[in-house]
mmCIF file of C-alpha atoms in Angstrom:
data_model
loop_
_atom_site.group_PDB
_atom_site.id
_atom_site.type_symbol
_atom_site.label_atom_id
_atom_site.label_comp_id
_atom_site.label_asym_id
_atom_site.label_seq_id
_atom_site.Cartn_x
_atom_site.Cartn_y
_atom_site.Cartn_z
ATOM 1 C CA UNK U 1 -7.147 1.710 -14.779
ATOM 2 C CA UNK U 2 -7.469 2.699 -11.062
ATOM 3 C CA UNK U 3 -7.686 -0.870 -9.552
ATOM 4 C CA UNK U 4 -10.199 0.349 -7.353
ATOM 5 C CA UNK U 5 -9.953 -2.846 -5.107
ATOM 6 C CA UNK U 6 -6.232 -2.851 -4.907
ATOM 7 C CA UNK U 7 -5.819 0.674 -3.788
ATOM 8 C CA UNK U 8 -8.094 0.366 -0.478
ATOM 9 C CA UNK U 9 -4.593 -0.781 1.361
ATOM 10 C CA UNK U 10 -3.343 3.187 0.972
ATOM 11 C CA UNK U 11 -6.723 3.789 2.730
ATOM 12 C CA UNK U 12 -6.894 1.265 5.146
ATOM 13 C CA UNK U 13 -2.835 2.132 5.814
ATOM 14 C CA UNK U 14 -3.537 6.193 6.479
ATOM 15 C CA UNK U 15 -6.906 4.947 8.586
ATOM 16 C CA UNK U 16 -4.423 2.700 10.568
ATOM 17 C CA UNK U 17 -1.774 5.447 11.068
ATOM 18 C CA UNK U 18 -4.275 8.473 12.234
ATOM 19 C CA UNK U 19 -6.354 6.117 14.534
ATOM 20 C CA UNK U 20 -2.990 4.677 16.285
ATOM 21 C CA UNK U 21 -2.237 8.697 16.521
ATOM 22 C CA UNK U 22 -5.342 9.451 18.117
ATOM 23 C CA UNK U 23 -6.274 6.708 20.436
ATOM 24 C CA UNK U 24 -2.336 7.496 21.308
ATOM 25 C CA UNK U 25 -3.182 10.737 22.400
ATOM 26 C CA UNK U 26 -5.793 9.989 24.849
ATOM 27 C CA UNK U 27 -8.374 12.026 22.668
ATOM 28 C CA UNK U 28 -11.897 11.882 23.551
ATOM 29 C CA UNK U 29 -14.723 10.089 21.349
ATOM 30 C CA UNK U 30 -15.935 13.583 20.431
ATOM 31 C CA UNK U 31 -12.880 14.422 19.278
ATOM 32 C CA UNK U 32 -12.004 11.692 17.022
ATOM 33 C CA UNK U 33 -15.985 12.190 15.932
ATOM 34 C CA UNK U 34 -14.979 15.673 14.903
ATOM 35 C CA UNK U 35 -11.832 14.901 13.340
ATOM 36 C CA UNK U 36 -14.152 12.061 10.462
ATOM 37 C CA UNK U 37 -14.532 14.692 7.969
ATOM 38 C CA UNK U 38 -11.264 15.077 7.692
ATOM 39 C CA UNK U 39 -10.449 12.011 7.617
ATOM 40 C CA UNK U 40 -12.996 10.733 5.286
ATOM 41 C CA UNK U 41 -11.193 13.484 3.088
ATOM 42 C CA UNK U 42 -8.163 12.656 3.077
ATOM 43 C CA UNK U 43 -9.121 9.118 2.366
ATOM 44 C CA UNK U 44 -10.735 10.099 -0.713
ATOM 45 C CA UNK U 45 -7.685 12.400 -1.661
ATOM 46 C CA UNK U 46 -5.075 9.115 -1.579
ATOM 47 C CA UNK U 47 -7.994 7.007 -3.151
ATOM 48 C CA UNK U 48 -7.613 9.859 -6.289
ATOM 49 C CA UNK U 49 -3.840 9.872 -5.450
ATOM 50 C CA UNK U 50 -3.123 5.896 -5.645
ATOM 51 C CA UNK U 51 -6.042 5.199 -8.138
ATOM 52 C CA UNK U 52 -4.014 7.721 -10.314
ATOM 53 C CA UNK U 53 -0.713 6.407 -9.877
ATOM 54 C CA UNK U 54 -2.059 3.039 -11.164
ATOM 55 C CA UNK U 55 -3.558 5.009 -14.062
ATOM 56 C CA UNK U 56 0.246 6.539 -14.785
ATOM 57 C CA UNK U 57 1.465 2.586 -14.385
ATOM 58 C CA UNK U 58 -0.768 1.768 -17.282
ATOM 59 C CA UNK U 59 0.036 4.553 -19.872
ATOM 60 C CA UNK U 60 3.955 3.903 -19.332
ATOM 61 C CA UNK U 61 3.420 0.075 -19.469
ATOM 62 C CA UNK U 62 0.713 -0.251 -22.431
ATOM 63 C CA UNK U 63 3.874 -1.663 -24.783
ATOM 64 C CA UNK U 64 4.525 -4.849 -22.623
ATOM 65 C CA UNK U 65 0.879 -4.836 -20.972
ATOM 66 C CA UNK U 66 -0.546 -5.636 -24.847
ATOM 67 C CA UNK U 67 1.638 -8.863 -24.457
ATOM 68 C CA UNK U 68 0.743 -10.214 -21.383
ATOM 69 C CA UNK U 69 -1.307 -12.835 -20.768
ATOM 70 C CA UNK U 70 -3.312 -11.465 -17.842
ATOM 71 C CA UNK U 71 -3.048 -7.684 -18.574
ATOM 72 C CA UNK U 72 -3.425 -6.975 -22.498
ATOM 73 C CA UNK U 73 -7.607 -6.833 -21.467
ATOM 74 C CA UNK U 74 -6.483 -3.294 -19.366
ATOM 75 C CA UNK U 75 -7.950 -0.436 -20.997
ATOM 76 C CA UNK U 76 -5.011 1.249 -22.620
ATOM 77 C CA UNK U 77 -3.353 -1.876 -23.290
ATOM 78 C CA UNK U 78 -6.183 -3.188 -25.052
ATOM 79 C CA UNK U 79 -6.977 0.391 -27.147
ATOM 80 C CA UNK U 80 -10.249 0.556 -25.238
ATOM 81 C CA UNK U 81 -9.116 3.954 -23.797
ATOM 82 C CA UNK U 82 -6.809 6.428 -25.850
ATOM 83 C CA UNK U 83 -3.704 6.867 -24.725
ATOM 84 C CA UNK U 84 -4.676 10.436 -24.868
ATOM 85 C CA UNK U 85 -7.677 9.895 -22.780
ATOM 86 C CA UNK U 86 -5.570 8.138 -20.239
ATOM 87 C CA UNK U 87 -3.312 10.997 -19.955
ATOM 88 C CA UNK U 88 -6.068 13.015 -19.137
ATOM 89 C CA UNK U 89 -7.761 10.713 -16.801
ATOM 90 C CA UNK U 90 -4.477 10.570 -15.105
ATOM 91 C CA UNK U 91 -4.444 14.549 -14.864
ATOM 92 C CA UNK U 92 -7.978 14.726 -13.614
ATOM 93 C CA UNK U 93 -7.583 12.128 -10.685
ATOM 94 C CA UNK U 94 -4.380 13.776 -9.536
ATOM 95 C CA UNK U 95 -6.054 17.685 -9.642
ATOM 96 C CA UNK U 96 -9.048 16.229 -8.117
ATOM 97 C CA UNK U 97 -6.659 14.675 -5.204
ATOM 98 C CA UNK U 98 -4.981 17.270 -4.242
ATOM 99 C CA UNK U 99 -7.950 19.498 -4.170
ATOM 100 C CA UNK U 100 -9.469 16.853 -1.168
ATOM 101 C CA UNK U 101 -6.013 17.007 0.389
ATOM 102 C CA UNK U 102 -6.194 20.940 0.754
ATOM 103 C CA UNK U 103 -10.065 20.511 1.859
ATOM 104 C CA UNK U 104 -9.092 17.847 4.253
ATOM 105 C CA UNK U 105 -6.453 20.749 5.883
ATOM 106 C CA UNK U 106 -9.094 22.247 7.841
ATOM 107 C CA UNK U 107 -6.605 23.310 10.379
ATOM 108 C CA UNK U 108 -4.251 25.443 7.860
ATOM 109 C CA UNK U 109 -1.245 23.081 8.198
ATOM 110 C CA UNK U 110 -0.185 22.462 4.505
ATOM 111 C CA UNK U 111 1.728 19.406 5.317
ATOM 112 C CA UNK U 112 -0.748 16.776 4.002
ATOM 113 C CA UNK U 113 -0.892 18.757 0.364
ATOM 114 C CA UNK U 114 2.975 18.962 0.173
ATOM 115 C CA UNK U 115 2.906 15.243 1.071
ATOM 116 C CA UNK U 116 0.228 14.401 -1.620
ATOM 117 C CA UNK U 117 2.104 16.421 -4.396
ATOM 118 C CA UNK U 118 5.492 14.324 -3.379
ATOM 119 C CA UNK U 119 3.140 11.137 -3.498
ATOM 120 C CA UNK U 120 2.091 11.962 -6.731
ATOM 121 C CA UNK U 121 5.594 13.214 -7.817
ATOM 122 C CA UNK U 122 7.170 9.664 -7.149
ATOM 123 C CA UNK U 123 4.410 8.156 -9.072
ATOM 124 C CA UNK U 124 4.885 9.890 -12.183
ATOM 125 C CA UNK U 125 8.652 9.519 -11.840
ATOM 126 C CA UNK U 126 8.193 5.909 -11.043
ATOM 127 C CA UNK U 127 6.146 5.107 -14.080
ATOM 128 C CA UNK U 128 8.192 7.344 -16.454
ATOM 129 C CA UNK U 129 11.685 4.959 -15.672
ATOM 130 C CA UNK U 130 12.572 4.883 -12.040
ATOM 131 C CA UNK U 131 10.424 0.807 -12.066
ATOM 132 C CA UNK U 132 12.938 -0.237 -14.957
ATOM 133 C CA UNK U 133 15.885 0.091 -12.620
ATOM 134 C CA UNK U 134 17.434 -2.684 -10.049
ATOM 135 C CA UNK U 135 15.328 -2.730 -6.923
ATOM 136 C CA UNK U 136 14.560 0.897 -7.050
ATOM 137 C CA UNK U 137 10.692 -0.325 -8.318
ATOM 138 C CA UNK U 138 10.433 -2.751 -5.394
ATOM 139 C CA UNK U 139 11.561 0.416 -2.711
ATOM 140 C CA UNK U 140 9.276 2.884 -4.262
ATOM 141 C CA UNK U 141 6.668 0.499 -3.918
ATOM 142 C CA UNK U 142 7.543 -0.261 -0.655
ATOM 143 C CA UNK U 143 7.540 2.954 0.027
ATOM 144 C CA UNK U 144 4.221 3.896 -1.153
ATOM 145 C CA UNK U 145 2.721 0.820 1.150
ATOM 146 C CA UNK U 146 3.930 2.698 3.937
ATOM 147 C CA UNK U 147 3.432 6.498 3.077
ATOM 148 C CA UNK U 148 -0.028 6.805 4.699
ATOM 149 C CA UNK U 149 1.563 6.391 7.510
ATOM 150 C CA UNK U 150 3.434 10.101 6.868
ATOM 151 C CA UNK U 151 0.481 11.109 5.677
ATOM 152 C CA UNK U 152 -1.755 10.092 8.803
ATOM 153 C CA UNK U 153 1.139 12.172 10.801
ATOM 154 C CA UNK U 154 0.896 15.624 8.530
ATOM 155 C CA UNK U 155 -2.883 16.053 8.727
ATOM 156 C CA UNK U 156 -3.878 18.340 11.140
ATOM 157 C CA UNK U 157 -1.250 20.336 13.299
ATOM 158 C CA UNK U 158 1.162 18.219 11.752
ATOM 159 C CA UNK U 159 4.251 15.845 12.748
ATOM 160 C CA UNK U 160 5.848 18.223 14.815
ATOM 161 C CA UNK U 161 3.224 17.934 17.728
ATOM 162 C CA UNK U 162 3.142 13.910 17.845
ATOM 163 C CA UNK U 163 5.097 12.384 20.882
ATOM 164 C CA UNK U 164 8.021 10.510 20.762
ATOM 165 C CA UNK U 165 5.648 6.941 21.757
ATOM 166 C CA UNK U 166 3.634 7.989 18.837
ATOM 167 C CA UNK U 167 6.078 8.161 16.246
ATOM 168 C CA UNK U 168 7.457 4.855 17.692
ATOM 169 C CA UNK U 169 4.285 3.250 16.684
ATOM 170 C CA UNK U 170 3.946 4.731 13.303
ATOM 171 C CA UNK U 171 8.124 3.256 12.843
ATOM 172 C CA UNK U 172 7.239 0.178 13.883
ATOM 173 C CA UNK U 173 4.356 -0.420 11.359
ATOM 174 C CA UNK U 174 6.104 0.940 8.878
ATOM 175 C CA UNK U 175 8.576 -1.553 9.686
ATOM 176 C CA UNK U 176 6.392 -4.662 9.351
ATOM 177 C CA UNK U 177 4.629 -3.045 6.021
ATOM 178 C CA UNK U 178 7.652 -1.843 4.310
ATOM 179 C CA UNK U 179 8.804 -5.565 3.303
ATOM 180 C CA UNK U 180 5.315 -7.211 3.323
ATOM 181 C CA UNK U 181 4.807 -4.451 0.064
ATOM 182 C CA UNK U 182 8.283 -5.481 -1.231
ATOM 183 C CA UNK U 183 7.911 -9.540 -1.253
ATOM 184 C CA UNK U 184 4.496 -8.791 -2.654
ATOM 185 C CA UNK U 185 6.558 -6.818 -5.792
ATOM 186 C CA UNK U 186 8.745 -9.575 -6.142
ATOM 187 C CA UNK U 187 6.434 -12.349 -6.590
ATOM 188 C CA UNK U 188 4.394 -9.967 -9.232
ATOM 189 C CA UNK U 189 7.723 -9.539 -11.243
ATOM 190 C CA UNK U 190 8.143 -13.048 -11.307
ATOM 191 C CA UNK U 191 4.760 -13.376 -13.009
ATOM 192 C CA UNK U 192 5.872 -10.638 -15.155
ATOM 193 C CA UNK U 193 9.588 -11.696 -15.593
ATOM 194 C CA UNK U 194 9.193 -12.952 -19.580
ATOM 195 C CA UNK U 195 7.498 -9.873 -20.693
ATOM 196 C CA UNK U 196 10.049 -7.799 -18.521
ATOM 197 C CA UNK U 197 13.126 -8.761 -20.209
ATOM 198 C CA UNK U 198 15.042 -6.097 -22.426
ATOM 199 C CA UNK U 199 12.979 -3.541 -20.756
ATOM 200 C CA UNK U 200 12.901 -3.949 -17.098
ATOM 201 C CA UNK U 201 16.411 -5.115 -14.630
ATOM 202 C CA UNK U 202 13.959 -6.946 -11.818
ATOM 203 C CA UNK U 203 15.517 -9.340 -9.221
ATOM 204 C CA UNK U 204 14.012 -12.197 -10.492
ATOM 205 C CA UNK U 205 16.280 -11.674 -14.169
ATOM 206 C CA UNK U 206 18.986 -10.904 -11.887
ATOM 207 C CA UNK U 207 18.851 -13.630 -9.406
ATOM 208 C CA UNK U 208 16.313 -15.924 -11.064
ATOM 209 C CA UNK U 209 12.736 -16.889 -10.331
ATOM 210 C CA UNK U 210 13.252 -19.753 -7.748
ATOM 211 C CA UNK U 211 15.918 -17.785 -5.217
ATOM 212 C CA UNK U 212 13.504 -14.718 -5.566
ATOM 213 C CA UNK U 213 10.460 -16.350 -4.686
ATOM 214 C CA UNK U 214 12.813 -17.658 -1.565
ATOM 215 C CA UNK U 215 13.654 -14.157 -0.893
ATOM 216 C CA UNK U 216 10.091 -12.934 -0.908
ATOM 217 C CA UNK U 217 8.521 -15.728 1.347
ATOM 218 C CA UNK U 218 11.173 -15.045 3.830
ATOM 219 C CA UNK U 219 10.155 -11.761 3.919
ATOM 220 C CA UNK U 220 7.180 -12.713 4.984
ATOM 221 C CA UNK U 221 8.124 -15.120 7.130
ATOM 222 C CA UNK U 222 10.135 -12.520 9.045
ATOM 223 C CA UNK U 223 6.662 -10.230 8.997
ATOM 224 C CA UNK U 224 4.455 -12.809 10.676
ATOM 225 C CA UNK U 225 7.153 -13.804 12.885
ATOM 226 C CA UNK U 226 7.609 -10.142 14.279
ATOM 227 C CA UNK U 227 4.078 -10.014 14.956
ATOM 228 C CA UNK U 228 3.394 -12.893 16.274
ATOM 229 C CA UNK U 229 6.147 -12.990 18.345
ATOM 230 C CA UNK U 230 6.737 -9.509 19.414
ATOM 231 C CA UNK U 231 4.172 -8.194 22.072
ATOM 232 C CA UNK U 232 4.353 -4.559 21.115
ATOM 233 C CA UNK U 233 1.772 -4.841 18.546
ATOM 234 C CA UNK U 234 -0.639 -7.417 20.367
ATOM 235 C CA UNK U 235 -0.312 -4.299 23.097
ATOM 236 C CA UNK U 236 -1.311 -1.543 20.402
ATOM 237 C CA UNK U 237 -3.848 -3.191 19.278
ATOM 238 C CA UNK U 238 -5.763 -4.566 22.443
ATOM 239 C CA UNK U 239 -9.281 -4.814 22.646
ATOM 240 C CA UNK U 240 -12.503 -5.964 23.664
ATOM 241 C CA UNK U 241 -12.914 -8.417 21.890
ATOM 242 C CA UNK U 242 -9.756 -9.067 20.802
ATOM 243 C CA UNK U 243 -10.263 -8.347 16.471
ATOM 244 C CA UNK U 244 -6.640 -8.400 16.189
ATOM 245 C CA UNK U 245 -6.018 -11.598 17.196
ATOM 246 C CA UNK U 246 -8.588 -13.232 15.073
ATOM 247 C CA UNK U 247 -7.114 -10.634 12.055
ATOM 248 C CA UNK U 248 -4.058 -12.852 13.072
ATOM 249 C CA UNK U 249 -5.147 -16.357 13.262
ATOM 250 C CA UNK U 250 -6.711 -16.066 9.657
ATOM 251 C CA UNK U 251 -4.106 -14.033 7.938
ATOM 252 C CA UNK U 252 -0.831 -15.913 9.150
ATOM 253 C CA UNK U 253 -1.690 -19.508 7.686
ATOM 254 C CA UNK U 254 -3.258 -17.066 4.567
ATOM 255 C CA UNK U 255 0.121 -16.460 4.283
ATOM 256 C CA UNK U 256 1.363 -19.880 4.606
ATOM 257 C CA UNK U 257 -0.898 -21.411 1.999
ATOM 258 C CA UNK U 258 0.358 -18.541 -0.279
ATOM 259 C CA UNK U 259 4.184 -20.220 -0.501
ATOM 260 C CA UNK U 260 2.901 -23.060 -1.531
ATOM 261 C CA UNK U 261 0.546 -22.233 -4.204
ATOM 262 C CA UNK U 262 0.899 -21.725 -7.932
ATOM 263 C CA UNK U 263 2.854 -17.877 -8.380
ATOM 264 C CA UNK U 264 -0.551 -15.807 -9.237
ATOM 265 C CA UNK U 265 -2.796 -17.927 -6.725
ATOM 266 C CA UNK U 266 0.237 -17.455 -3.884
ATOM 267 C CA UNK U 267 0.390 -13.324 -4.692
ATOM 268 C CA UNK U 268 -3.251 -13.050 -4.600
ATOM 269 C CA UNK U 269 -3.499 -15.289 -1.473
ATOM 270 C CA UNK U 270 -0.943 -12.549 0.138
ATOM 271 C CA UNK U 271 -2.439 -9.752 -1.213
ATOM 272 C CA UNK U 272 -5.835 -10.824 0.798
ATOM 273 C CA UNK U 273 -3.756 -11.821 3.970
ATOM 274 C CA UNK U 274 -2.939 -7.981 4.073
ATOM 275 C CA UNK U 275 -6.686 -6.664 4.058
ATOM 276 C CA UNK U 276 -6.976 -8.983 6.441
ATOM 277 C CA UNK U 277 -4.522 -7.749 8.620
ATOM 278 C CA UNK U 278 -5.234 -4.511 7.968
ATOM 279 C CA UNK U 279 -9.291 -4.843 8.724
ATOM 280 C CA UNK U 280 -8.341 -6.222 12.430
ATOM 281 C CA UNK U 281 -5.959 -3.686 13.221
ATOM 282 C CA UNK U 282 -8.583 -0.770 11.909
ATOM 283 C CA UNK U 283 -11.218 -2.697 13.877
ATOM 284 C CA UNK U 284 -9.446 -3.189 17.101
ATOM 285 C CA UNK U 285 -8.177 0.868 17.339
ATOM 286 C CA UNK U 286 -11.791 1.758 16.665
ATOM 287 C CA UNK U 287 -12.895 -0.498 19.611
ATOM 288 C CA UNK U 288 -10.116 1.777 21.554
ATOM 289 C CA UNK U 289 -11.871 4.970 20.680
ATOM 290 C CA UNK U 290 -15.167 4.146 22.055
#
């Protein structure tokens, strides 16, 4: 029910954000050293958070998820797990995340819980009906790629102290992994687009399959252009050696084999482009710190 695989990309997004933050802010190793608990904390709390959300997805999909090819194995779907027991599971993961958010607050600041309780909030009110409508499924999920990065910014003394280069940084990746998330959404309701109709209005019943898969491939096209292309992120993420670059040689043609194979190979294929990504960048801001 959690997808414990798929939801390492909140983690490895929040690790991203709070080590750009603090190798921004000329912190010393001992520093960032001090700061791991909390940061192993909080990476457990939107582990809970995201692994709960997933959970929610599950209950409110179990109807079309007995259908489906691929997913009528899931544990609610199949009647493995009650729905009742799901509910609860659901419950327990978010209680238990929130709990790690206020433990990870060692400073006092209460932004990171208010931002884990509006995390969770859009979950629940994207499983209950907010994915059935036009587009608003592929923003929340978009979204919810790129929240780490607010969360990164509220733990500790908070948003208000970061510097203007800082929250430059944190804009720009949330530009690059705001649309990566989205084309990634599209190509999974294409998959999904038979067992979606009369319940779900997603761009590929709109539009149709072909022009959406068209749509989502040139959103990734415009990703790995921007960071190829654009020397502001080869610059944040310099180092000896250079991880980043190699992050990039393997995940761009990753995501170049993905157009052109079958729809669930080509999603997976992306899906693994983005750990890739997401390893180098963690890798080369943690060369930064030493």
């Amino acid at each position: 029910m959690m997808r414990p695989v798929t939801i390492i990309q909140a983690v490895g997004a929040f690790l991203v954000g709070r080590l750009v933050i603090l190798t921004s802010s000329a912190a010393s190793s001992s520093l960032i050293i001090k700061e791991v608990p909390d940061i192993l904390t909080a990476s457990i709390s939107i582990y809970l958070s995201y692994g709960a959300g997933m959970a929610m997805n599950d209950c409110a999909d179990v109807a079309i998820d007995s259908v489906h090819e691929d997913k009528q194995h899931r544990s609610v779907a199949s009647e493995t797990v009650s729905m009742r027991n799901a509910s609860l599971f659901c419950a327990a993961l978010s209680i238990l995340s929130l709990i790690f958010s206020f433990s990870a607050s060692s400073t006092g600041c209460n932004g990171f819980p208010v931002w884990s309780l509006f995390n969770l909030t859009v979950m629940a009110l994207y499983a209950l009906g907010l994915q059935r409508i036009f587009l608003v499924k592929n923003l929340i999920c978009g979204y919810l790629a790129i929240a780490p990065l607010i969360g990164a910014s509220l733990l500790g003394v908070g948003a208000s102290n970061l510097g203007g280069d800082v929250v430059g940084k944190l804009y720009k990746l949330a530009i690059i992994g705001f649309p990566l998330q989205v084309a990634r959404e599209i190509l999974k309701d294409i998959e999904d687009v038979e067992v979606d109709e009369g319940t779900k209005k997603t761009l590929p019943l709109v539009i149709g399959e072909r022009k959406s898969k068209w749509i989502a491939y040139a959103l990734v096209a415009v990703v790995n252009g921007t960071m190829l292309l654009s020397p502001y992120f080869w610059t944040m993420f310099k180092s000896t050696p250079n991880v980043y670059a190699l992050s990039v040689v393997i995940g761009t043609p990753m995501c170049i084999w993905a157009s052109v194979l079958p729809l669930s190979e080509g999603q997976q294929m992306l899906k693994k482009s983005i750990y890739v990504l997401l390893l180098g960048m963690i890798s080369a801001l943690l060369n930064q710190a030493r």
